[in-house]
Coordinates of C-alpha atoms in Angstrom, one line a residue:
X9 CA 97.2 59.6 124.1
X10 CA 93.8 58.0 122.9
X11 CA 92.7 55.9 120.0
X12 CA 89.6 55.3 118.1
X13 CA 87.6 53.2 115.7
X14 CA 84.4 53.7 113.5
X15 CA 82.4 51.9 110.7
X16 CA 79.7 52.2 108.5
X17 CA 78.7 48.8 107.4
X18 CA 75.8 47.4 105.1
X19 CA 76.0 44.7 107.6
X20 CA 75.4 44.5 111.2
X21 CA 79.0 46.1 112.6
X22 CA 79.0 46.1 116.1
X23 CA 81.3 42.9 116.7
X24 CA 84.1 44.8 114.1
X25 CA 83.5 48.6 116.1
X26 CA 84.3 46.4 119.0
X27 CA 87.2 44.1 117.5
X28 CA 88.3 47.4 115.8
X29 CA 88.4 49.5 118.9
X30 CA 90.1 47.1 120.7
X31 CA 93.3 47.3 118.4
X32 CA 94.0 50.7 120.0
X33 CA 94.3 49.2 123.5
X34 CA 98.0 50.5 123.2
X35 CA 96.6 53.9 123.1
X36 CA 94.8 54.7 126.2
X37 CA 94.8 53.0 129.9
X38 CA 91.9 55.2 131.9
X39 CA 88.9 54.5 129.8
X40 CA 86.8 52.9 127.4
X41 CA 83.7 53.3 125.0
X42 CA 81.5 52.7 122.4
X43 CA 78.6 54.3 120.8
X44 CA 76.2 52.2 118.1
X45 CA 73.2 53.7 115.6
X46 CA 70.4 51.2 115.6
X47 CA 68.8 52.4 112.7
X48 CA 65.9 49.8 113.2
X49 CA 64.9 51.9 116.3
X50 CA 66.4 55.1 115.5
X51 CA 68.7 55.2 119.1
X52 CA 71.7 54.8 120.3
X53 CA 73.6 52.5 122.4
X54 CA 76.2 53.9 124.5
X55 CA 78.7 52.6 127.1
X56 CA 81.6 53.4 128.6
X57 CA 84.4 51.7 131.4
X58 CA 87.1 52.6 133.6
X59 CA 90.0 50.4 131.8
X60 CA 92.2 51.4 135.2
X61 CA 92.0 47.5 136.7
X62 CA 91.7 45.8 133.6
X63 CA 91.2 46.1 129.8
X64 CA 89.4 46.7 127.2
X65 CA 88.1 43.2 126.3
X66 CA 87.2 42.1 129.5
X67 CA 85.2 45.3 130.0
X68 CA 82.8 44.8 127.2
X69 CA 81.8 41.1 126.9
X70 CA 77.9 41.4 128.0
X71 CA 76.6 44.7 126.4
X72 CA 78.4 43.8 122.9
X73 CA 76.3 40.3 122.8
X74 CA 72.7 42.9 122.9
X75 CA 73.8 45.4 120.6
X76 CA 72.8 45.7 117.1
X77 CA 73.6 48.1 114.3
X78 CA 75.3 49.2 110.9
X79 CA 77.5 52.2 111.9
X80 CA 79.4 52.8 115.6
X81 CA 82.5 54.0 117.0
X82 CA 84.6 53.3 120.2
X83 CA 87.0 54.5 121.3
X84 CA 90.2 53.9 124.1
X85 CA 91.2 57.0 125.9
X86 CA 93.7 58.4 128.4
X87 CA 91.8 61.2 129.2
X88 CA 87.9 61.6 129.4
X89 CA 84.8 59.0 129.4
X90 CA 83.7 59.1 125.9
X91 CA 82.2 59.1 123.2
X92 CA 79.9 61.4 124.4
X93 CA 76.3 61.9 123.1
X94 CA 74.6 65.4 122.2
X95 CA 71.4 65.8 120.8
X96 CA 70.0 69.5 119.8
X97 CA 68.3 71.1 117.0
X98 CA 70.5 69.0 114.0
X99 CA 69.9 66.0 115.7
X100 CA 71.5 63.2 117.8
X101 CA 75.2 62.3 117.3
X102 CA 78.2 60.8 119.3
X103 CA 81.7 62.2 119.5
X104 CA 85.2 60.5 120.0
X105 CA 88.1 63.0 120.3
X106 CA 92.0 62.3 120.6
X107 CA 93.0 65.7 121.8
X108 CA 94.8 67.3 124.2
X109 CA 93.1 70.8 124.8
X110 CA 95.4 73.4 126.5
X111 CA 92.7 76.1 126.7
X112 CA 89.8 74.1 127.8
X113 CA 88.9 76.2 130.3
X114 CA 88.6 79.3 128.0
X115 CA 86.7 77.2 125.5
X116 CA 84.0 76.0 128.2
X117 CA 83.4 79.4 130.0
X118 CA 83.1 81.0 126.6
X119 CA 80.1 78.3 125.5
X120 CA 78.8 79.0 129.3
X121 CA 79.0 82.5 129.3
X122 CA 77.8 83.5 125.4
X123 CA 75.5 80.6 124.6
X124 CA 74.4 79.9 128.2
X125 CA 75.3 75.9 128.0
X126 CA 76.2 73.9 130.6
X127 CA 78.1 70.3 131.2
X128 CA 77.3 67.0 132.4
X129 CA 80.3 65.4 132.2
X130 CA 82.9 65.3 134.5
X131 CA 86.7 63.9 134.3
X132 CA 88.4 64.2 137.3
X133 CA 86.8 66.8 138.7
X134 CA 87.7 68.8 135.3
X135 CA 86.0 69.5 132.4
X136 CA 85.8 67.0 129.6
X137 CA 87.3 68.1 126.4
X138 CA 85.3 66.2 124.8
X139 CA 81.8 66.9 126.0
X140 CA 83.5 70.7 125.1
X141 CA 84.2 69.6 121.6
X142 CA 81.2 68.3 120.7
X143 CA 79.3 71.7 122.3
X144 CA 81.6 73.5 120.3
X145 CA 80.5 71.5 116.6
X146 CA 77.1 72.7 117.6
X147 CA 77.9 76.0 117.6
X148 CA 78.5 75.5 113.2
X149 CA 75.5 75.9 110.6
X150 CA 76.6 72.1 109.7
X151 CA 78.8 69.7 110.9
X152 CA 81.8 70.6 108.5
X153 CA 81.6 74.6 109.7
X154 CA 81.6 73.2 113.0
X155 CA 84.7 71.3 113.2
X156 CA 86.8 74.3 111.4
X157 CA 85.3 76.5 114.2
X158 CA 87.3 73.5 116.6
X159 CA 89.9 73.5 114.6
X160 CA 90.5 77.6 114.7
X161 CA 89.8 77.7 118.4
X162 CA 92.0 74.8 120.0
X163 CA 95.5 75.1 121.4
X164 CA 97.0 72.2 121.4
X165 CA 95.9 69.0 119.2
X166 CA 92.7 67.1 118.3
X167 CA 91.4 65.0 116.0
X168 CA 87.9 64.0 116.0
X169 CA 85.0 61.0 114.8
X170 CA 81.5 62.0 114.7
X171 CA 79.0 59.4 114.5
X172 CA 75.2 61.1 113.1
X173 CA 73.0 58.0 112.3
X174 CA 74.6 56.1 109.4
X175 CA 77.2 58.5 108.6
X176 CA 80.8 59.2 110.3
X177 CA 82.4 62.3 110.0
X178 CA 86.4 62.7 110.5
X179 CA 88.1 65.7 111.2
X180 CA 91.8 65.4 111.5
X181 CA 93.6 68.1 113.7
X182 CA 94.5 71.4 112.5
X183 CA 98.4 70.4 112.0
X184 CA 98.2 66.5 112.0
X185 CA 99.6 66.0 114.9
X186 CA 97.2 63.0 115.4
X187 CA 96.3 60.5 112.5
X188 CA 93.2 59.4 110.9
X189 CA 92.9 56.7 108.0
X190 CA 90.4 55.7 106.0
X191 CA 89.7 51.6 105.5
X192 CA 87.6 49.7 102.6
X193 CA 86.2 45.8 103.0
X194 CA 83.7 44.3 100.4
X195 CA 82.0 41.4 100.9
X196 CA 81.0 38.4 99.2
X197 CA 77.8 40.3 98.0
X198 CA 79.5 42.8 96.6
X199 CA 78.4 45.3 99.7
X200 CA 81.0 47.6 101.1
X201 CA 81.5 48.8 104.6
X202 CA 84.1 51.6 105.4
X203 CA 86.0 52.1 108.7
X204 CA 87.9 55.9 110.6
X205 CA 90.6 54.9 112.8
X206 CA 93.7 56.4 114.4
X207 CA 95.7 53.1 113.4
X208 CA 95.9 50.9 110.5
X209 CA 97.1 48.0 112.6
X210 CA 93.1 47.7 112.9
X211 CA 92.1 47.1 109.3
X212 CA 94.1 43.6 108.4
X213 CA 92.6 40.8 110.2
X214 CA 88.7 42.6 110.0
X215 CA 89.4 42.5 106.4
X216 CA 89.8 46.2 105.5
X217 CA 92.5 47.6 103.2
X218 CA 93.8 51.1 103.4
X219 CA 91.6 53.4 101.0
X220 CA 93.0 56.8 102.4
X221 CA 95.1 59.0 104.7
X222 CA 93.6 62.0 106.3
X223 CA 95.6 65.2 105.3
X224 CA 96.0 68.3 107.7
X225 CA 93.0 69.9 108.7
X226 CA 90.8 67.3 106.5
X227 CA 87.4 66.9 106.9
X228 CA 85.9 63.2 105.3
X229 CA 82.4 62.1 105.0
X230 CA 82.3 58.2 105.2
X231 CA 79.1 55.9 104.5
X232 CA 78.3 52.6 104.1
X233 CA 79.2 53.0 100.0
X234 CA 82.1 55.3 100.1
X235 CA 84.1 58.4 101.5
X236 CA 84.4 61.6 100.2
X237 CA 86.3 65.1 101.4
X238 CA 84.2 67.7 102.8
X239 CA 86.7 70.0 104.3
X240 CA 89.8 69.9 101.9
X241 CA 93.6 69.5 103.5
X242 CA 95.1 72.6 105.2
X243 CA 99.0 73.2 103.8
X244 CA 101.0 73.0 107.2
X245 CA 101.1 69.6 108.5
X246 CA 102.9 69.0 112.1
X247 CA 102.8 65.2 112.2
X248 CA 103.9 64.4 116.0
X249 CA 107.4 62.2 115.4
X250 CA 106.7 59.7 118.1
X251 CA 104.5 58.0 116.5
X252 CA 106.9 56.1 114.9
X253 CA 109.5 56.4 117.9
X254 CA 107.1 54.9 120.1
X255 CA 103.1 55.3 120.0
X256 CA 102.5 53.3 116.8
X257 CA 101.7 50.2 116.7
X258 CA 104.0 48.2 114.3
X259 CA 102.0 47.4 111.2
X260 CA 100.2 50.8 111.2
X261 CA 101.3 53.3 108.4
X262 CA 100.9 57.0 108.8
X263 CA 101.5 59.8 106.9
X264 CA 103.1 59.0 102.9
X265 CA 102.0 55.2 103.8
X266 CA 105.0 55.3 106.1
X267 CA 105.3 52.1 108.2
X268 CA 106.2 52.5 112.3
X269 CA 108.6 49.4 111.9
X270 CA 110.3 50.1 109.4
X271 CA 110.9 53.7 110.8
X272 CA 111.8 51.9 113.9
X273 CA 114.4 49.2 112.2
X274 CA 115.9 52.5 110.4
X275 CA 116.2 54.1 113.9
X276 CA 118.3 51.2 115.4
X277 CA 120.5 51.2 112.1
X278 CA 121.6 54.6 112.4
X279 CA 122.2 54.4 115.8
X280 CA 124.5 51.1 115.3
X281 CA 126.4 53.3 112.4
X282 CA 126.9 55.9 114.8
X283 CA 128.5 53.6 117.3
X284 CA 130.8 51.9 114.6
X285 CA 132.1 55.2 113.7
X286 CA 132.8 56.4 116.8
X287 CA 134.5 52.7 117.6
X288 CA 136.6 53.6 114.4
X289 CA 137.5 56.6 115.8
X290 CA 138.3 55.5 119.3
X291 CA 136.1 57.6 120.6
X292 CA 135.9 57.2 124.9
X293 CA 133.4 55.2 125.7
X294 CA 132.4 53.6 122.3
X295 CA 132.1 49.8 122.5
X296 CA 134.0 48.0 120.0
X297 CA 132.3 45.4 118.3
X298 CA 133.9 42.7 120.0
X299 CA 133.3 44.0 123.7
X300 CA 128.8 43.7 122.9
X301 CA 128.0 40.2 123.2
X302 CA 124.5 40.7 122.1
X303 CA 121.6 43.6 121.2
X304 CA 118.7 43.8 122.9
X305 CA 115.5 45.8 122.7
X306 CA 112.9 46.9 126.2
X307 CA 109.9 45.4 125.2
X308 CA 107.3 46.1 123.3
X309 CA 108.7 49.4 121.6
X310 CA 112.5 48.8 121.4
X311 CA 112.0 45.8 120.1
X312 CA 112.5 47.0 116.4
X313 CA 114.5 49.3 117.0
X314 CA 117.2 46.8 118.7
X315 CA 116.5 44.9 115.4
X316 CA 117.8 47.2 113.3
X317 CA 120.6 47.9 115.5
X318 CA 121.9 44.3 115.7
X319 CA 121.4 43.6 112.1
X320 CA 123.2 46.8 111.1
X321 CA 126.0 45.7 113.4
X322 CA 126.3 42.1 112.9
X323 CA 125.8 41.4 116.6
X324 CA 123.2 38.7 118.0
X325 CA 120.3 39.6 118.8
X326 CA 118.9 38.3 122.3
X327 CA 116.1 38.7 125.0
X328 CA 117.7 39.6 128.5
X329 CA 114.1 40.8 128.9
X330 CA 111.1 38.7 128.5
X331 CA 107.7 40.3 128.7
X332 CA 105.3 38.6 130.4
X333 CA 101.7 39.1 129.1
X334 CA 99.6 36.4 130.2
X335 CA 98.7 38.2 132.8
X336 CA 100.4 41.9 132.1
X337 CA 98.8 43.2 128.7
X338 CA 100.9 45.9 127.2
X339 CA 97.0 48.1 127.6
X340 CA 96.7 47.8 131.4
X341 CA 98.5 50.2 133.1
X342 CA 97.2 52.1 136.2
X343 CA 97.2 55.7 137.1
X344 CA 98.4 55.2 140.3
X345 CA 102.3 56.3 139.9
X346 CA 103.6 53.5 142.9
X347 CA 101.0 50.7 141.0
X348 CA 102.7 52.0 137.2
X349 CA 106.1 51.5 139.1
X350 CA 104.8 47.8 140.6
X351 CA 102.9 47.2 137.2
X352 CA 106.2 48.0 134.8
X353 CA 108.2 45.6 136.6
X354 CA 106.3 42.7 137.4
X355 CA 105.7 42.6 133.4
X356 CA 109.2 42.8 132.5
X357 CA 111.4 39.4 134.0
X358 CA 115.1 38.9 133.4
X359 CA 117.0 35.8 132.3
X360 CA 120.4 35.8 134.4
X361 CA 121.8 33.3 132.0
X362 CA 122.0 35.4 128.9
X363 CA 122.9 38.4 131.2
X364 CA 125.8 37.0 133.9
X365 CA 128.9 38.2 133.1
X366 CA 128.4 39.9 129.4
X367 CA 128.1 43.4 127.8
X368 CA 124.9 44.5 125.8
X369 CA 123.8 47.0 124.1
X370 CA 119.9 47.9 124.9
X371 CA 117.7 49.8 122.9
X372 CA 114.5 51.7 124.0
X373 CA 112.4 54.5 122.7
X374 CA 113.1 57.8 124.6
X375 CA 113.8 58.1 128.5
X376 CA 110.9 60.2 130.0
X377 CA 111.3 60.4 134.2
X378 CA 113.8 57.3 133.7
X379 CA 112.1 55.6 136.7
X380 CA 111.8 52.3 134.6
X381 CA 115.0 52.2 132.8
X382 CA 116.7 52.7 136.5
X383 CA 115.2 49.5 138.0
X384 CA 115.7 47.8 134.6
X385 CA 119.5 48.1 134.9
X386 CA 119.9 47.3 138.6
X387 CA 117.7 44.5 138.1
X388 CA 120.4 43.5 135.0
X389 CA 123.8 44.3 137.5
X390 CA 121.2 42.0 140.4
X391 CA 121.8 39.2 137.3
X392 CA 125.7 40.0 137.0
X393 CA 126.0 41.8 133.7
X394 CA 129.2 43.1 133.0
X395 CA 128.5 46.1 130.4
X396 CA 125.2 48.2 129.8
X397 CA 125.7 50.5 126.7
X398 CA 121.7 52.3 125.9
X399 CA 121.0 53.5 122.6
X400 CA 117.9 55.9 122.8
X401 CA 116.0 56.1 119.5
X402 CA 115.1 59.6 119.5
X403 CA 116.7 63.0 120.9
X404 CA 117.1 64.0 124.5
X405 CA 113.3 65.0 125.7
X406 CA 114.2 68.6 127.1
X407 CA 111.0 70.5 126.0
X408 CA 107.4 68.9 127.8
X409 CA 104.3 68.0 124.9
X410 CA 101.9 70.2 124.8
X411 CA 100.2 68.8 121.7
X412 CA 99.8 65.0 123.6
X413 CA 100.9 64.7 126.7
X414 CA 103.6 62.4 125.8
X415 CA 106.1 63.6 128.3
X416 CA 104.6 65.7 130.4
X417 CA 104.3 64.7 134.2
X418 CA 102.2 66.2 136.8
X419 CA 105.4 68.4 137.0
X420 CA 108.2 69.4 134.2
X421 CA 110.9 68.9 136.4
X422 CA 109.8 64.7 136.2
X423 CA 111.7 64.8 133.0
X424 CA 114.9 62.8 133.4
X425 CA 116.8 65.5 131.2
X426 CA 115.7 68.5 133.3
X427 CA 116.4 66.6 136.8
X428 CA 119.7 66.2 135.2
X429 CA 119.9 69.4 134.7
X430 CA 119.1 70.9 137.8
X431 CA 121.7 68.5 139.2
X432 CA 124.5 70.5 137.2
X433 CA 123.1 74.1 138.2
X434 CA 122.5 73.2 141.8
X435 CA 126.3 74.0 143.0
X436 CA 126.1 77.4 140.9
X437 CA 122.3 78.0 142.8
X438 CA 123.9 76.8 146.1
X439 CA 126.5 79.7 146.2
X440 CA 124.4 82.4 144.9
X441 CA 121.6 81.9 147.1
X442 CA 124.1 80.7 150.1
X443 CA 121.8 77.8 150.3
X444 CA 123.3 74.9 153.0
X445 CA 121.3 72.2 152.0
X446 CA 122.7 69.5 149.2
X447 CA 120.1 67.2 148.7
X448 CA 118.5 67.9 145.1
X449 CA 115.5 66.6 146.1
X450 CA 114.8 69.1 149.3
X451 CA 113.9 72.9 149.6
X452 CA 115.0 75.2 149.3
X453 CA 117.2 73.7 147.0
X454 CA 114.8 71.9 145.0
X455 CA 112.7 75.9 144.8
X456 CA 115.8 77.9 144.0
X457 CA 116.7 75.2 141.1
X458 CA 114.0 75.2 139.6
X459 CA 113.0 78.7 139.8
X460 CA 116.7 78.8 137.6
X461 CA 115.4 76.2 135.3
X462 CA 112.3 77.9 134.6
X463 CA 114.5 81.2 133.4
X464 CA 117.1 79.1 131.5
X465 CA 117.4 78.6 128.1
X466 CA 117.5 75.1 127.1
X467 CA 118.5 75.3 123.8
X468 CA 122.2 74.6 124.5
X469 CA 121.0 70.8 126.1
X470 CA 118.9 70.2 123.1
X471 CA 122.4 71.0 120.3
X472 CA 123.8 67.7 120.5
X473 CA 127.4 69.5 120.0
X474 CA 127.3 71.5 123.3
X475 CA 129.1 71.2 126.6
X476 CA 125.6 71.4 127.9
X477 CA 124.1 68.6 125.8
X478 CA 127.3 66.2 126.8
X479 CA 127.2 67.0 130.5
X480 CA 123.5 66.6 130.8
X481 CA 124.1 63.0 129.1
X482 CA 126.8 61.8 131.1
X483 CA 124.8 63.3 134.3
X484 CA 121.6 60.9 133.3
X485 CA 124.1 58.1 132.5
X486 CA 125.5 58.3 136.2
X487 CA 122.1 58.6 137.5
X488 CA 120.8 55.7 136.0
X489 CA 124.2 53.5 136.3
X490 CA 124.4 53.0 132.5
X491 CA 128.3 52.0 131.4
X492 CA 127.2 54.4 127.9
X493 CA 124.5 56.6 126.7
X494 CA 123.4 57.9 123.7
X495 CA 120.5 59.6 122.1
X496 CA 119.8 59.2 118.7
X497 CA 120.2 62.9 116.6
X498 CA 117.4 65.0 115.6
X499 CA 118.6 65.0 111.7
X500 CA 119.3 60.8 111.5
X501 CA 115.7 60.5 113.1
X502 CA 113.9 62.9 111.1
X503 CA 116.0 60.8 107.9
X504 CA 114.6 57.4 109.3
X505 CA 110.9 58.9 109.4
X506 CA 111.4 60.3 105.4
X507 CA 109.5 63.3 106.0
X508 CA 110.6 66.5 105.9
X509 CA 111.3 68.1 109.4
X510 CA 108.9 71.0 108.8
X511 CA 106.2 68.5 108.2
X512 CA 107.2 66.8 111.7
X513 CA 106.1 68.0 115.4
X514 CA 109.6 67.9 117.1
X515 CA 108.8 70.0 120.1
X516 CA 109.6 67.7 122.9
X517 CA 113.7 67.9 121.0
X518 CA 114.1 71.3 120.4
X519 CA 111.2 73.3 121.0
X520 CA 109.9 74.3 117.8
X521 CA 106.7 74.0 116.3
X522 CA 104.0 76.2 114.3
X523 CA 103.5 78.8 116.8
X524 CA 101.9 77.2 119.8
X525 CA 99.0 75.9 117.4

């Protein structure tokens, strides 16, 4: 995903863009920027760094200390170098973007080809959306009819800051998929300064207080002495559910004012109420509550949910896990899939003496490839644990993003669920194609499966009632050498979020969503 941060100060802001971009370090691990309006001089500062081998922080010391200015934005991405600067006939102005752009190509020959632009910016050899985006604002009479024309042309999400000289404008995507707020701080003079940002968790301790919630579609003009709506709220909203599953920081608050840990301490509770029904029930499999001799949560993100779990269930609460972030914040990350592998387990150390010889009950976020969560329990059967019974906070992710690129890998088939999958059709493949070979992992097997896969539907592993569903579970709970699995249900987690499901992206659970828009 990607985060971003902008004010509009009566007072010199760049130490708060900076401070304020920073809190979305969670966000993004490939790169970071900032753009500043010196309006003594009329210019603008601009830099951007590769966050791959460090983080944000560290990355910015130096050019901060020269800047000056009263309005800026930065912003922590996982995708392009931005913000990016434009100038043309309106004038100069900077764009952030959090988007994830699924005809980008279209988009960039059509400005080529019909208005004869070209790019400067590069991002891995590709184009970058955002450079796109902010070509494609130009192409508007005004700023406002600019962002609508993004809005109407993009498959796929984004949400956008634009910085012109001492105003910002926000545009929040089409569907809301991705969140904007709008912050408030006065100081002791009375003067105001006003702050866009994807999270709230920014606002507290730079002294701003929530003033507003981007709707839908929303377009918001902020200054220095207020904000005000230039582009009213669309009536669909699509909210992407994962914010509160897993992206969110935990004092942010998104759409309705609704707070990520309490969605998360909600998500652990129905998941223990579950459990102790199916324990009254003697349902194979179910732990009984005196077989768990503690809850625990994978840090950072199943922390709360773990929370609620153990609270709900009257079980302790205890840290198998400690996270180690001296060294390891939760923002550094490389791209590198063998360093991410490396990376994700040096952070994460065991403590063999509240893990030899019990049963626990871990709680995590979703299962995406798995590749974590399997060295996280053989590291806990390395420390002698007796019982490892995971409790997933949302559904099964069957269906790839292709609004943020949450669980989408350089292939599909990464997905834990559909590996699984293709391990159950493989003997039916096998005969029918009189295919010799066994190993999943080989051609042709590996071709012929997941040619299948790709003309399957997948609806039956996404019911939660199916044979499918409850083979494809017990297959990823062999795989990754759990004692129990289970996934949290699409109606209790759409209950602990409090928003109606059609207001909620759940593609990645059972496909849907407002056409592919």
């Amino acid at each position: 995903m990607s985060g971003f941060f902008g004010v509009v100060s009566h007072k010199d802001c760049v130490n708060e863009v900076f401070y304020g971009t920073d809190y979305h370090s969670h966000l993004g691990t490939k790169r970071g920027g900032l753009a500043i309006f010196n309006n003594a001089s009329g210019t603008y500062y601009r830099d951007i760094h590769n966050l791959e081998n460090s983080y944000f922080r560290t990355k910015f010391g130096d050019e901060v200390l020269g800047y000056h200015g009263l309005s800026g934005i930065g912003c922590i991405s996982d995708t392009d170098a931005q913000p990016i600067l434009r100038r043309n006939s309106i004038g100069t102005y900077a764009v952030a973007t959090v988007a994830k752009i699924n005809n980008i190509d279209a988009l960039a020959d059509e400005l080529m080809k019909e208005r004869m632009l070209s790019f400067s910016e590069q991002s891995d050899g590709n184009f970058n959306q955002t450079e796109v985006i902010a070509l494609m604002i130009h192409e508007g009479k005004d700023f406002v009819e600019g962002i609508r024309l993004v809005q109407d042309k993009v498959l796929g999400s984004c949400s956008m800051l634009v910085l012109y000289n001492d105003q910002i404008i926000a545009g929040r995507d089409k569907l809301g998929r991705t969140p904007i707020v709008i912050g408030k701080k006065t100081f002791e003079d009375g003067t105001t300064a006003y702050c866009a940002a994807s999270e709230s968790t920014s606002f507290l301790n730079l002294g701003y207080k929530l003033e507003h919630i981007l709707g839908p579609g929303e377009i918001v003009s902020v200054t220095k002495d207020g904000w005000q709506t230039l582009g009213e709220p669309l009536p669909q909203s699509q909210v992407c559910s994962f914010l509160w599953v897993y992206y969110g920081y935990p004092p942010s608050v998104y759409d309705d004012g609704i707070n990520v840990d309490t969605v998360r301490y909600k998500c652990g509770e129905m998941l223990a109420k579950s459990d102790m029904a199916d324990a009254e029930a003697h349902k194979p499999g179910a732990p009984q509550h005196d077989d768990i001799d503690f809850v625990a949560g994978i840090p950072d993100s199943g922390v709360g949910h773990a929370l609620g779990y153990s609270n709900t269930r009257h079980r302790p609460y205890m840290r198998p896990y400690v996270k180690y972030t001296p060294t390891w914040p939760r923002s550094f990350m490389p791209q590198d899939q063998a360093q991410r592998r490396l990376v994700a387990k040096m952070k994460l150390i065991p403590n063999k003496d509240i893990i030899n010889g019990k049963s626990g009950v871990f709680l995590d976020d979703s299962i995406v490839r798995g590749t974590q969560l399997r060295d996280n329990v053989k590291d806990l059967v390395d420390c002698g644990i007796k019982d490892v019974h995971m409790r997933i906070a949302c559904p099964p992710l069957v269906f790839p993003c292709e609004f943020l690129n949450f669980s989408r890998s350089r292939s599909s088939t990464e997905l834990a669920t559909l590996r699984a999958i293709m391990r159950l059709i493989a003997p039916k493949v096998r005969e029918r194609e009189g295919i010799s070979e066994t190993n999943i992992a080989k051609d042709p097997l590996r071709t012929a499966c997941v040619k299948e896969l790709e003309s399957m539907d997948l609806a039956p592993y996404a019911a939660p009632n199916t044979d499918e569903y409850k083979a494809m579970v017990d297959e990823m709970r062999k795989d990754l050498g759990l004692t129990t699995l289970k996934f949290q249900k699409l109606d209790d987690l759409v209950e602990a979020i409090g928003l109606p499901k059609c207001k909620l992206c759940t593609h990645c659970f059972d496909g849907s969503s407002w056409g592919y828009r």
